[in-house]
Short mmCIF file of C-alpha atoms and ligand atoms in Angstrom, two decimals:
data_model
loop_
_atom_site.label_atom_id
_atom_site.label_comp_id
_atom_site.label_asym_id
_atom_site.label_seq_id
_atom_site.Cartn_x
_atom_site.Cartn_y
_atom_site.Cartn_z
CA UNK A 1 -25.99 -24.90 -79.82
CA UNK A 2 -25.56 -23.25 -83.24
CA UNK A 3 -26.87 -19.71 -83.90
CA UNK A 4 -28.53 -20.59 -87.26
CA UNK A 5 -32.05 -20.00 -85.86
CA UNK A 6 -31.27 -17.74 -82.92
CA UNK A 7 -34.19 -15.47 -82.03
CA UNK A 8 -36.67 -17.48 -84.13
CA UNK A 9 -39.87 -19.09 -82.89
CA UNK A 10 -41.07 -22.30 -84.55
CA UNK A 11 -44.22 -24.40 -84.47
CA UNK A 12 -43.73 -28.07 -85.32
CA UNK A 13 -46.94 -30.08 -85.67
CA UNK A 14 -47.02 -33.75 -84.76
CA UNK A 15 -43.75 -33.28 -82.91
CA UNK A 16 -44.11 -35.73 -80.00
CA UNK A 17 -42.80 -38.67 -82.00
CA UNK A 18 -40.91 -39.70 -85.09
CA UNK A 19 -39.94 -37.19 -87.75
CA UNK A 20 -41.57 -34.17 -86.05
CA UNK A 21 -39.78 -34.95 -82.79
CA UNK A 22 -36.52 -34.91 -84.77
CA UNK A 23 -37.41 -31.53 -86.31
CA UNK A 24 -38.30 -30.00 -82.92
CA UNK A 25 -35.02 -31.17 -81.34
CA UNK A 26 -33.00 -30.00 -84.36
CA UNK A 27 -34.63 -26.53 -84.54
CA UNK A 28 -34.00 -26.08 -80.80
CA UNK A 29 -30.40 -27.22 -81.25
CA UNK A 30 -29.97 -24.28 -83.66
CA UNK A 31 -31.38 -21.76 -81.21
CA UNK A 32 -35.09 -21.63 -82.10
CA UNK A 33 -37.73 -21.60 -79.37
CA UNK A 34 -40.16 -24.35 -80.26
CA UNK A 35 -43.86 -25.05 -79.83
CA UNK A 36 -44.13 -28.84 -79.73
CA UNK A 37 -47.64 -29.54 -81.04
CA UNK A 38 -49.10 -33.04 -80.92
CA UNK A 39 -52.41 -34.38 -79.81
CA UNK A 40 -50.48 -37.33 -78.41
CA UNK A 41 -51.37 -40.95 -77.98
CA UNK A 42 -51.40 -43.68 -80.61
CA UNK A 43 -50.24 -43.59 -84.23
CA UNK A 44 -53.52 -42.06 -85.36
CA UNK A 45 -53.48 -39.50 -82.60
CA UNK A 46 -56.24 -41.31 -80.69
CA UNK A 47 -56.05 -41.57 -76.91
CA UNK A 48 -54.38 -38.31 -75.96
CA UNK A 49 -51.23 -38.63 -73.84
CA UNK A 50 -48.78 -35.99 -72.65
CA UNK A 51 -46.07 -37.03 -75.09
CA UNK A 52 -45.16 -33.51 -76.26
CA UNK A 53 -44.05 -32.74 -72.67
CA UNK A 54 -41.31 -35.34 -73.09
CA UNK A 55 -39.90 -33.44 -76.10
CA UNK A 56 -40.16 -30.13 -74.21
CA UNK A 57 -38.17 -31.71 -71.35
CA UNK A 58 -35.48 -32.94 -73.79
CA UNK A 59 -35.16 -29.44 -75.30
CA UNK A 60 -35.02 -27.77 -71.87
CA UNK A 61 -32.42 -30.29 -70.65
CA UNK A 62 -30.21 -29.25 -73.59
CA UNK A 63 -30.58 -25.57 -72.59
CA UNK A 64 -33.35 -24.62 -75.05
CA UNK A 65 -36.87 -23.21 -74.70
CA UNK A 66 -40.04 -25.04 -75.70
CA UNK A 67 -43.71 -25.30 -74.84
CA UNK A 68 -46.16 -28.14 -75.46
CA UNK A 69 -49.44 -27.75 -77.33
CA UNK A 70 -52.04 -30.49 -77.45
CA UNK A 71 -54.27 -29.07 -80.18
CA UNK A 72 -55.64 -31.12 -83.05
CA UNK A 73 -54.40 -29.46 -86.23
CA UNK A 74 -57.48 -30.61 -88.15
CA UNK A 75 -59.64 -28.40 -85.88
CA UNK A 76 -59.86 -24.70 -86.77
CA UNK A 77 -60.21 -23.44 -83.17
CA UNK A 78 -57.22 -25.52 -82.03
CA UNK A 79 -55.05 -24.10 -84.81
CA UNK A 80 -56.10 -20.54 -83.99
CA UNK A 81 -55.23 -21.16 -80.35
CA UNK A 82 -51.88 -22.74 -81.38
CA UNK A 83 -50.82 -19.64 -83.33
CA UNK A 84 -52.28 -17.18 -80.80
CA UNK A 85 -50.53 -18.75 -77.82
CA UNK A 86 -47.24 -19.08 -79.74
CA UNK A 87 -47.23 -15.31 -80.24
CA UNK A 88 -48.54 -14.58 -76.72
CA UNK A 89 -46.15 -16.93 -74.88
CA UNK A 90 -43.03 -16.81 -77.07
CA UNK A 91 -43.45 -13.31 -78.49
CA UNK A 92 -43.42 -14.00 -82.22
CA UNK A 93 -43.79 -16.62 -84.97
CA UNK A 94 -41.21 -17.25 -87.70
CA UNK A 95 -41.42 -20.90 -88.73
CA UNK A 96 -44.23 -23.42 -89.21
CA UNK A 97 -43.30 -27.03 -89.88
CA UNK A 98 -46.40 -28.93 -91.00
CA UNK A 99 -45.48 -32.48 -90.13
CA UNK A 100 -48.41 -34.12 -88.29
CA UNK A 101 -49.78 -37.12 -90.13
CA UNK A 102 -51.65 -40.38 -89.97
CA UNK A 103 -52.18 -43.32 -92.29
CA UNK A 104 -55.23 -45.54 -92.88
CA UNK A 105 -53.95 -47.92 -95.57
CA UNK A 106 -56.27 -50.21 -97.53
CA UNK A 107 -56.84 -51.03 -101.19
CA UNK A 108 -59.46 -48.60 -102.45
CA UNK A 109 -62.16 -51.29 -102.69
CA UNK A 110 -61.83 -51.88 -98.93
CA UNK A 111 -61.32 -48.26 -97.86
CA UNK A 112 -64.13 -46.58 -95.90
CA UNK A 113 -65.18 -42.97 -96.36
CA UNK A 114 -63.97 -42.42 -92.79
CA UNK A 115 -60.49 -43.71 -93.72
CA UNK A 116 -60.44 -41.18 -96.54
CA UNK A 117 -61.86 -38.24 -94.57
CA UNK A 118 -59.60 -38.68 -91.52
CA UNK A 119 -56.43 -38.78 -93.59
CA UNK A 120 -57.53 -35.77 -95.64
CA UNK A 121 -58.47 -33.87 -92.48
CA UNK A 122 -55.10 -34.26 -90.75
CA UNK A 123 -52.84 -33.79 -93.78
CA UNK A 124 -54.71 -31.41 -96.07
CA UNK A 125 -57.09 -29.47 -93.82
CA UNK A 126 -54.45 -29.42 -91.04
CA UNK A 127 -51.68 -28.08 -93.30
CA UNK A 128 -54.07 -25.56 -94.86
CA UNK A 129 -55.38 -24.35 -91.47
CA UNK A 130 -51.92 -23.71 -89.98
CA UNK A 131 -50.77 -22.07 -93.23
CA UNK A 132 -53.77 -19.73 -93.24
CA UNK A 133 -53.40 -18.84 -89.55
CA UNK A 134 -49.67 -18.12 -89.97
CA UNK A 135 -50.29 -16.17 -93.20
CA UNK A 136 -52.88 -13.98 -91.44
CA UNK A 137 -50.42 -13.36 -88.61
CA UNK A 138 -47.56 -12.45 -90.97
CA UNK A 139 -49.79 -10.26 -93.14
CA UNK A 140 -50.67 -8.32 -89.99
CA UNK A 141 -46.97 -7.90 -89.16
CA UNK A 142 -46.23 -6.64 -92.71
CA UNK A 143 -49.18 -4.21 -92.52
CA UNK A 144 -47.75 -2.97 -89.22
CA UNK A 145 -44.52 -2.13 -91.09
CA UNK A 146 -42.36 -5.09 -90.05
CA UNK A 147 -40.03 -6.95 -92.42
CA UNK A 148 -41.11 -10.58 -92.20
CA UNK A 149 -39.01 -13.63 -92.99
CA UNK A 150 -41.57 -16.36 -92.45
CA UNK A 151 -41.01 -19.99 -93.25
CA UNK A 152 -43.48 -22.78 -93.95
CA UNK A 153 -42.11 -26.27 -94.41
CA UNK A 154 -44.70 -28.85 -95.46
CA UNK A 155 -44.40 -32.62 -95.58
CA UNK A 156 -45.14 -34.70 -98.66
CA UNK A 157 -44.06 -38.26 -99.42
CA UNK A 158 -43.12 -40.67 -102.17
CA UNK A 159 -46.76 -41.85 -102.19
CA UNK A 160 -47.96 -38.36 -103.08
CA UNK A 161 -45.28 -37.85 -105.72
CA UNK A 162 -45.43 -41.26 -107.45
CA UNK A 163 -48.43 -43.15 -106.00
CA UNK A 164 -48.45 -46.23 -103.78
CA UNK A 165 -50.72 -49.27 -103.62
CA UNK A 166 -53.09 -49.16 -100.64
CA UNK A 167 -52.72 -45.43 -100.04
CA UNK A 168 -55.37 -43.76 -102.23
CA UNK A 169 -56.27 -41.50 -99.29
CA UNK A 170 -52.72 -40.74 -98.12
CA UNK A 171 -51.26 -40.34 -101.64
CA UNK A 172 -54.09 -37.95 -102.56
CA UNK A 173 -53.46 -35.93 -99.40
CA UNK A 174 -49.69 -35.82 -99.91
CA UNK A 175 -50.10 -34.74 -103.56
CA UNK A 176 -52.55 -32.04 -102.43
CA UNK A 177 -49.90 -30.74 -100.04
CA UNK A 178 -47.60 -30.20 -103.03
CA UNK A 179 -50.34 -28.17 -104.79
CA UNK A 180 -50.85 -26.17 -101.60
CA UNK A 181 -47.09 -25.58 -101.33
CA UNK A 182 -46.85 -24.31 -104.92
CA UNK A 183 -49.85 -21.98 -104.60
CA UNK A 184 -49.04 -20.55 -101.18
CA UNK A 185 -45.41 -20.03 -102.20
CA UNK A 186 -46.76 -17.65 -104.88
CA UNK A 187 -49.24 -15.94 -102.56
CA UNK A 188 -46.90 -15.49 -99.60
CA UNK A 189 -43.84 -14.34 -101.57
CA UNK A 190 -45.06 -10.74 -101.30
CA UNK A 191 -45.01 -11.06 -97.49
CA UNK A 192 -41.40 -12.32 -97.42
CA UNK A 193 -42.53 -15.85 -96.56
CA UNK A 194 -41.15 -18.97 -98.27
CA UNK A 195 -43.11 -22.21 -98.57
CA UNK A 196 -41.39 -25.49 -99.40
CA UNK A 197 -42.15 -29.18 -98.96
CA UNK A 198 -39.87 -31.97 -97.85
CA UNK A 199 -40.25 -35.69 -98.43
CA UNK A 200 -38.70 -37.33 -95.37
CA UNK A 201 -38.09 -40.96 -94.38
CA UNK A 202 -37.53 -42.88 -91.17
CA UNK A 203 -38.68 -45.83 -89.11
CA UNK A 204 -41.55 -44.36 -87.17
CA UNK A 205 -44.91 -45.38 -85.77
CA UNK A 206 -46.33 -44.75 -89.24
CA UNK A 207 -43.96 -47.19 -90.95
CA UNK A 208 -44.49 -49.62 -88.04
CA UNK A 209 -48.06 -50.05 -89.29
CA UNK A 210 -46.34 -52.37 -91.82
CA UNK A 211 -45.53 -55.73 -90.26
CA UNK A 212 -42.06 -56.24 -88.80
CA UNK A 213 -40.88 -52.61 -88.95
CA UNK A 214 -39.24 -51.38 -85.73
CA UNK A 215 -39.60 -47.80 -84.45
CA UNK A 216 -36.63 -45.51 -83.90
CA UNK A 217 -37.09 -42.25 -82.02
CA UNK A 218 -34.57 -39.55 -83.03
CA UNK A 219 -33.13 -39.28 -79.52
CA UNK A 220 -32.33 -43.03 -79.52
CA UNK A 221 -29.37 -41.94 -81.68
CA UNK A 222 -26.61 -39.45 -80.86
CA UNK A 223 -26.93 -35.97 -82.51
CA UNK A 224 -24.11 -36.77 -84.98
CA UNK A 225 -24.86 -40.46 -85.41
CA UNK A 226 -25.87 -41.60 -88.93
CA UNK A 227 -28.61 -44.18 -89.44
CA UNK A 228 -30.25 -44.49 -92.90
CA UNK A 229 -33.73 -44.76 -91.33
CA UNK A 230 -33.26 -42.11 -88.64
CA UNK A 231 -36.57 -40.16 -88.47
CA UNK A 232 -34.45 -37.04 -87.94
CA UNK A 233 -32.55 -37.62 -91.19
CA UNK A 234 -34.44 -34.75 -92.88
CA UNK A 235 -34.28 -32.44 -89.83
CA UNK A 236 -31.04 -30.62 -90.81
CA UNK A 237 -32.74 -29.77 -94.15
CA UNK A 238 -35.76 -28.45 -92.25
CA UNK A 239 -33.50 -26.33 -90.02
CA UNK A 240 -31.73 -24.87 -93.05
CA UNK A 241 -34.99 -24.18 -94.90
CA UNK A 242 -36.21 -22.49 -91.70
CA UNK A 243 -33.18 -20.19 -91.60
CA UNK A 244 -32.58 -16.80 -93.25
CA UNK A 245 -30.02 -18.50 -95.51
CA UNK A 246 -32.81 -20.10 -97.59
CA UNK A 247 -34.64 -16.84 -98.45
CA UNK A 248 -34.41 -17.47 -102.22
CA UNK A 249 -35.72 -21.03 -102.07
CA UNK A 250 -39.50 -21.25 -102.34
CA UNK A 251 -42.12 -23.47 -103.99
CA UNK A 252 -39.68 -26.40 -103.99
CA UNK A 253 -40.04 -30.07 -103.10
CA UNK A 254 -36.93 -31.74 -101.70
CA UNK A 255 -36.79 -35.37 -100.60
CA UNK A 256 -34.28 -36.38 -97.92
CA UNK A 257 -33.90 -40.13 -98.01
CA UNK A 258 -31.00 -41.94 -96.32
CA UNK A 259 -27.89 -39.85 -97.06
CA UNK A 260 -29.29 -38.19 -100.23
CA UNK A 261 -31.21 -35.00 -101.02
CA UNK A 262 -33.34 -35.05 -104.17
CA UNK A 263 -34.77 -31.92 -105.78
CA UNK A 264 -38.12 -33.09 -107.20
CA UNK A 265 -39.66 -31.51 -110.28
CA UNK A 266 -43.21 -32.32 -111.26
CA UNK A 267 -45.58 -31.87 -114.15
CA UNK A 268 -44.12 -30.33 -117.26
CA UNK A 269 -45.16 -30.39 -120.93
CA UNK A 270 -43.58 -33.51 -122.44
CA UNK A 271 -45.24 -33.50 -125.90
CA UNK A 272 -48.06 -31.68 -127.65
CA UNK A 273 -50.37 -31.87 -130.65
CA UNK A 274 -52.46 -29.21 -132.37
CA UNK A 275 -55.83 -29.45 -134.13
CA UNK A 276 -54.86 -26.33 -136.13
CA UNK A 277 -57.89 -24.39 -134.94
CA UNK A 278 -60.44 -27.08 -135.84
CA UNK A 279 -62.55 -29.07 -133.38
CA UNK A 280 -60.92 -32.37 -132.30
CA UNK A 281 -62.71 -35.53 -133.60
CA UNK A 282 -62.77 -38.51 -131.22
CA UNK A 283 -62.76 -41.00 -134.07
CA UNK A 284 -59.43 -39.73 -135.45
CA UNK A 285 -57.85 -38.63 -132.18
CA UNK A 286 -56.19 -42.00 -131.54
CA UNK A 287 -53.59 -41.61 -134.27
CA UNK A 288 -52.82 -38.01 -133.21
CA UNK A 289 -52.32 -39.11 -129.60
CA UNK A 290 -50.21 -42.06 -130.68
CA UNK A 291 -48.05 -40.12 -133.11
CA UNK A 292 -47.63 -36.77 -131.39
CA UNK A 293 -48.02 -37.49 -127.66
CA UNK A 294 -46.53 -40.95 -127.30
CA UNK A 295 -44.27 -41.10 -130.34
CA UNK A 296 -45.66 -44.38 -131.66
CA UNK A 297 -47.61 -45.08 -134.83
CA UNK A 298 -49.43 -48.11 -133.38
CA UNK A 299 -53.14 -47.32 -132.87
CA UNK A 300 -53.12 -49.22 -129.53
CA UNK A 301 -50.17 -47.06 -128.34
CA UNK A 302 -48.18 -50.28 -127.91
N1 NAD B 1 -41.98 -42.30 -91.84
C1 NAD B 1 -41.81 -42.15 -93.13
O1 NAD B 1 -41.07 -42.92 -93.78
C2 NAD B 1 -42.46 -41.01 -93.86
C3 NAD B 1 -42.23 -40.88 -95.23
C4 NAD B 1 -42.80 -39.81 -95.92
C5 NAD B 1 -43.58 -38.87 -95.22
N2 NAD B 1 -43.81 -39.04 -93.88
C6 NAD B 1 -44.61 -38.02 -93.20
O2 NAD B 1 -43.88 -37.54 -92.09
C7 NAD B 1 -44.79 -37.00 -91.13
C8 NAD B 1 -44.48 -37.56 -89.75
O3 NAD B 1 -44.77 -38.95 -89.74
P1 NAD B 1 -43.96 -40.01 -88.84
O4 NAD B 1 -43.53 -41.07 -89.77
O5 NAD B 1 -42.97 -39.31 -87.98
O6 NAD B 1 -45.16 -40.63 -87.96
P2 NAD B 1 -45.44 -40.60 -86.35
O7 NAD B 1 -46.72 -41.32 -86.16
O8 NAD B 1 -44.24 -41.09 -85.61
O9 NAD B 1 -45.62 -39.06 -86.05
C9 NAD B 1 -46.77 -38.35 -86.43
C10 NAD B 1 -47.21 -37.52 -85.24
O10 NAD B 1 -48.31 -36.70 -85.65
C11 NAD B 1 -49.23 -36.66 -84.57
N3 NAD B 1 -50.56 -36.31 -85.05
C12 NAD B 1 -51.40 -37.07 -85.79
N4 NAD B 1 -52.54 -36.42 -86.03
C13 NAD B 1 -52.42 -35.20 -85.45
C14 NAD B 1 -53.28 -34.06 -85.36
N5 NAD B 1 -54.52 -34.07 -85.92
N6 NAD B 1 -52.86 -32.96 -84.68
C15 NAD B 1 -51.63 -32.95 -84.11
N7 NAD B 1 -50.78 -34.01 -84.16
C16 NAD B 1 -51.17 -35.12 -84.82
C17 NAD B 1 -49.18 -38.07 -83.97
O11 NAD B 1 -49.69 -38.09 -82.63
C18 NAD B 1 -47.69 -38.39 -84.08
O12 NAD B 1 -46.98 -38.07 -82.90
C19 NAD B 1 -46.19 -37.36 -91.63
O13 NAD B 1 -46.73 -36.24 -92.31
C20 NAD B 1 -45.93 -38.47 -92.62
O14 NAD B 1 -46.94 -38.59 -93.57
C21 NAD B 1 -43.27 -40.08 -93.18
#
């Protein structure tokens, strides 16, 4: 066991399987006590099982400390209870890894409002609810005179950063998580809390919703074994971002795909045009857009 996270207490949401399971095992391996949250059951969280207990048993077998939590992170009361019992049972809260997720893929013309709402609820509302609950807790600690070094690590994806066919719900949710990361990184800086997002990869029950994709659980592999689609491939990055060593890194998006880390940078001004303090005219705007924004003189931008 390494001392990187010794004395820290972490919540990992959606940690019974796949990427979150890898994060929970990794954080425990570095000395953190871990709350393994997951409502259990199938890929969409339906049909609650006791799967988080399995991860707790793995952590305890390796000499660590963990507790299971079966709350639904899209439900406000469950999230309040998750944070309250973390502090009551493990004494403190230092790290929140917002990982829980579901997919409901369909081309937008076939997607139901339910498909949209469920995906938004788990990813966006869930990440926002845990962030708010943790922020309220840490604000209270700061007001009580404590120096806080809180960590929030959110989970985005290539779909949210670049778009993906069939994922208008999921891509919207994952892009929203980036906006939430940027804004809360600004708000929580004054409390000593960093907020970053990772873009992980791995063959999990989510990717198995695509035909012919097998599932790997992180503990199918040895702790030092490399597999390009290991769901725990991003977990060392999460452990480092969770540690005191990363105090200066906040508001960042880092993808961890196969053996590479990618620092992602988003919207920036690429070109501009000015109306020189006159009102724009739609009928002449085309040539301004073509010339100044896209660098072409063709009226059809081509
Ligand atoms: N697998 C990939 O290649 C990939 C790529 C980019 C991002 N992601 C993201 O990584 C995260 C983990 O996904 P995964 O691939 O490990 O899938 P997974 O299905 O193996 O794990 C997700 C876990 O979240 C749990 N969960 C779902 N809804 C929940 C809720 N409301 N409350 C608590 N737990 C809930 C599920 O029960 C499941 O155990 C997700 O946010 C996903 O969008 C995955």
